[in-house]
Short mmCIF file of C-alpha atoms in Angstrom, two decimals:
data_model
loop_
_atom_site.label_atom_id
_atom_site.label_comp_id
_atom_site.label_asym_id
_atom_site.label_seq_id
_atom_site.Cartn_x
_atom_site.Cartn_y
_atom_site.Cartn_z
CA MET A 449 17.45 279.76 272.00
CA ALA A 450 16.83 277.88 268.74
CA GLU A 451 14.76 275.32 270.64
CA SER A 452 12.47 277.97 272.11
CA VAL A 453 12.01 279.47 268.64
CA SER A 454 11.10 276.04 267.29
CA VAL A 455 8.59 275.43 270.08
CA VAL A 456 7.02 278.83 269.39
CA ALA A 457 6.80 277.91 265.69
CA LEU A 458 5.18 274.60 266.66
CA SER A 459 2.63 276.40 268.84
CA ARG A 460 1.68 278.60 265.91
CA ALA A 461 1.52 275.63 263.53
CA LEU A 462 -0.77 273.72 265.89
CA ALA A 463 -3.31 276.50 265.71
CA ASP A 464 -3.51 275.94 261.94
CA CYS A 465 -4.15 272.19 262.08
CA PHE A 466 -7.34 271.01 260.39
CA GLY A 467 -8.18 268.03 262.56
CA PHE A 468 -6.95 265.42 264.97
CA GLU A 469 -4.82 263.48 262.44
CA ASP A 470 -3.16 266.66 261.18
CA LEU A 471 -2.46 267.76 264.74
CA VAL A 472 -0.83 264.54 265.96
CA ALA A 473 1.23 264.24 262.75
CA LYS A 474 2.55 267.78 263.28
CA VAL A 475 3.42 266.99 266.92
CA ALA A 476 5.26 263.74 266.12
CA GLY A 477 7.21 265.28 263.24
CA SER A 478 8.09 268.40 265.20
CA ALA A 479 9.15 266.45 268.28
CA ARG A 480 11.45 264.26 266.20
CA ALA A 481 13.00 267.25 264.41
CA LEU A 482 13.36 269.40 267.53
CA ILE A 483 14.83 266.66 269.73
CA GLY A 484 16.97 265.16 266.96
CA CYS A 485 15.93 261.61 267.83
CA ASP A 486 15.30 258.60 265.60
CA GLY A 487 11.60 258.42 266.34
CA ALA A 488 8.72 260.17 268.07
CA THR A 489 5.23 259.07 268.93
CA VAL A 490 2.02 260.61 270.22
CA VAL A 491 -0.03 258.59 272.67
CA ILE A 492 -3.58 259.35 273.78
CA ARG A 493 -5.04 258.16 277.08
CA ARG A 494 -8.56 256.80 276.61
CA GLU A 495 -10.64 254.25 278.51
CA GLY A 496 -7.74 252.94 280.59
CA LYS A 497 -5.47 252.41 277.61
CA CYS A 498 -2.58 254.06 275.82
CA HIS A 499 -3.53 254.57 272.17
CA TYR A 500 -0.52 255.08 269.90
CA VAL A 501 -2.10 257.46 267.38
CA GLU A 502 0.90 258.79 265.44
CA GLU A 503 4.60 258.26 264.90
CA ASP A 504 7.45 259.69 262.90
CA ALA A 505 10.35 257.24 263.01
CA ILE A 506 13.06 255.41 261.10
CA GLY A 507 11.11 252.18 261.59
CA ALA A 508 7.64 251.04 262.57
CA LEU A 509 6.65 251.40 266.21
CA TRP A 510 3.11 250.95 267.52
CA LYS A 511 0.84 253.32 265.57
CA GLY A 512 -2.73 252.05 265.64
CA GLN A 513 -2.18 249.85 268.67
CA ALA A 514 -3.46 250.25 272.23
CA PHE A 515 -2.04 248.88 275.46
CA PRO A 516 -3.29 248.92 279.07
CA LEU A 517 -1.94 251.88 281.05
CA GLY A 518 -0.04 249.58 283.38
CA ASP A 519 1.71 247.71 280.56
CA CYS A 520 3.78 250.44 278.94
CA VAL A 521 6.12 253.33 279.67
CA SER A 522 3.68 255.91 278.28
CA GLY A 523 1.09 254.68 280.78
CA TRP A 524 3.62 254.95 283.60
CA ALA A 525 4.44 258.55 282.59
CA MET A 526 0.75 259.45 282.46
CA THR A 527 -0.29 257.79 285.72
CA HIS A 528 2.72 259.16 287.63
CA ARG A 529 2.61 262.50 285.79
CA GLN A 530 6.40 262.41 285.37
CA GLN A 531 8.92 262.37 282.58
CA VAL A 532 10.67 259.06 282.10
CA VAL A 533 14.24 258.70 280.83
CA ILE A 534 15.46 255.23 279.89
CA PRO A 535 19.02 255.16 278.49
CA ASP A 536 18.90 251.37 278.02
CA ILE A 537 15.53 249.69 277.43
CA ARG A 538 16.92 246.33 278.52
CA SER A 539 17.68 247.55 282.03
CA ASP A 540 14.35 249.14 283.04
CA PRO A 541 11.52 246.95 284.34
CA ARG A 542 8.87 249.41 283.05
CA VAL A 543 9.76 248.50 279.46
CA PRO A 544 7.77 245.61 277.95
CA LEU A 545 10.79 244.12 276.18
CA GLN A 546 8.73 241.79 273.99
CA LEU A 547 7.31 244.89 272.26
CA TYR A 548 10.59 246.76 271.96
CA LEU A 549 13.05 244.09 270.84
CA ALA A 550 11.48 243.95 267.37
CA THR A 551 12.06 247.70 266.91
CA PHE A 552 15.08 249.94 266.45
CA VAL A 553 14.62 251.43 269.94
CA ARG A 554 17.50 251.20 272.43
CA SER A 555 16.86 254.37 274.46
CA MET A 556 13.84 256.53 275.10
CA ALA A 557 12.20 259.39 276.97
CA MET A 558 8.48 259.86 277.60
CA THR A 559 6.71 263.04 278.66
CA PRO A 560 3.09 263.22 279.82
CA ILE A 561 0.75 265.71 278.17
CA GLU A 562 -1.33 267.32 280.89
CA ARG A 563 -4.24 269.70 280.93
CA ASN A 564 -6.28 270.86 283.92
CA GLY A 565 -4.55 268.37 286.22
CA GLU A 566 -5.27 265.40 283.95
CA SER A 567 -2.78 263.39 281.91
CA ILE A 568 -4.44 263.19 278.50
CA GLY A 569 -1.55 261.69 276.58
CA ALA A 570 2.19 261.45 276.18
CA ILE A 571 4.97 262.20 273.74
CA GLY A 572 7.67 259.59 273.38
CA VAL A 573 11.04 259.99 271.72
CA TYR A 574 13.38 257.13 270.81
CA TRP A 575 16.98 256.56 269.83
CA ALA A 576 18.46 253.63 267.90
CA SER A 577 21.63 253.79 269.99
CA TYR A 578 22.12 254.11 273.72
CA HIS A 579 21.41 257.72 274.66
CA GLN A 580 20.93 259.62 277.91
CA ALA A 581 18.33 262.33 277.24
CA THR A 582 19.80 265.73 278.05
CA ASP A 583 18.24 268.43 280.20
CA SER A 584 17.78 270.47 277.04
CA GLU A 585 15.95 267.62 275.28
CA LEU A 586 13.72 267.04 278.30
CA LEU A 587 12.93 270.74 278.56
CA ALA A 588 12.01 270.81 274.86
CA MET A 589 9.73 267.79 275.35
CA ARG A 590 7.96 269.51 278.25
CA ALA A 591 7.54 272.65 276.15
CA ILE A 592 6.04 270.64 273.28
CA ALA A 593 3.68 268.85 275.68
CA GLN A 594 2.55 272.15 277.21
CA SER A 595 2.05 273.69 273.77
CA VAL A 596 -0.01 270.81 272.44
CA ALA A 597 -2.14 270.12 275.55
CA PRO A 598 -4.98 272.62 275.01
CA VAL A 599 -5.25 271.95 271.27
CA LEU A 600 -5.01 268.19 271.74
CA LEU A 601 -7.75 268.18 274.37
CA SER A 602 -10.11 269.98 271.99
CA ALA A 603 -9.14 267.83 269.00
CA ARG A 604 -9.45 264.61 271.04
CA SER A 605 -12.93 265.59 272.17
CA ALA A 606 -13.99 266.36 268.60
CA ALA A 607 -12.48 263.11 267.29
CA MET A 608 -14.27 261.05 269.92
CA SER A 609 -17.70 262.56 269.24
#
């Protein structure tokens, strides 16, 4: 019940955001707090790439960087329109290990953000220890993605124009 209250609070807070940067910062911070993970990121799909636009984490991830859709887990989640759960980054071939080994990340989950049948982005959450994302955590991630989708689509359009 507390999770649904937090997602409702996030939905209300998103409506009060003043621009794209404010919006993605609120999403990353809220995802990290709600899930209880060590890091969260917001990824935007644009021109065949995954743009890591925001993060809230115990260590640097990939904010400001872009990767081809086929070269990262966020791209896989968006193109397949499915949540991804990776309890051990070293054992999943979708993980570009060269990018992850320099970070704190040992486990992760990625959820696509969809609107009108299109994957417009993703929310990633990360753990510094080996962790199997729970059904409750995955449900919360889907709720966050659904809450942010309409606002993010509008903000993304405004930011790109």
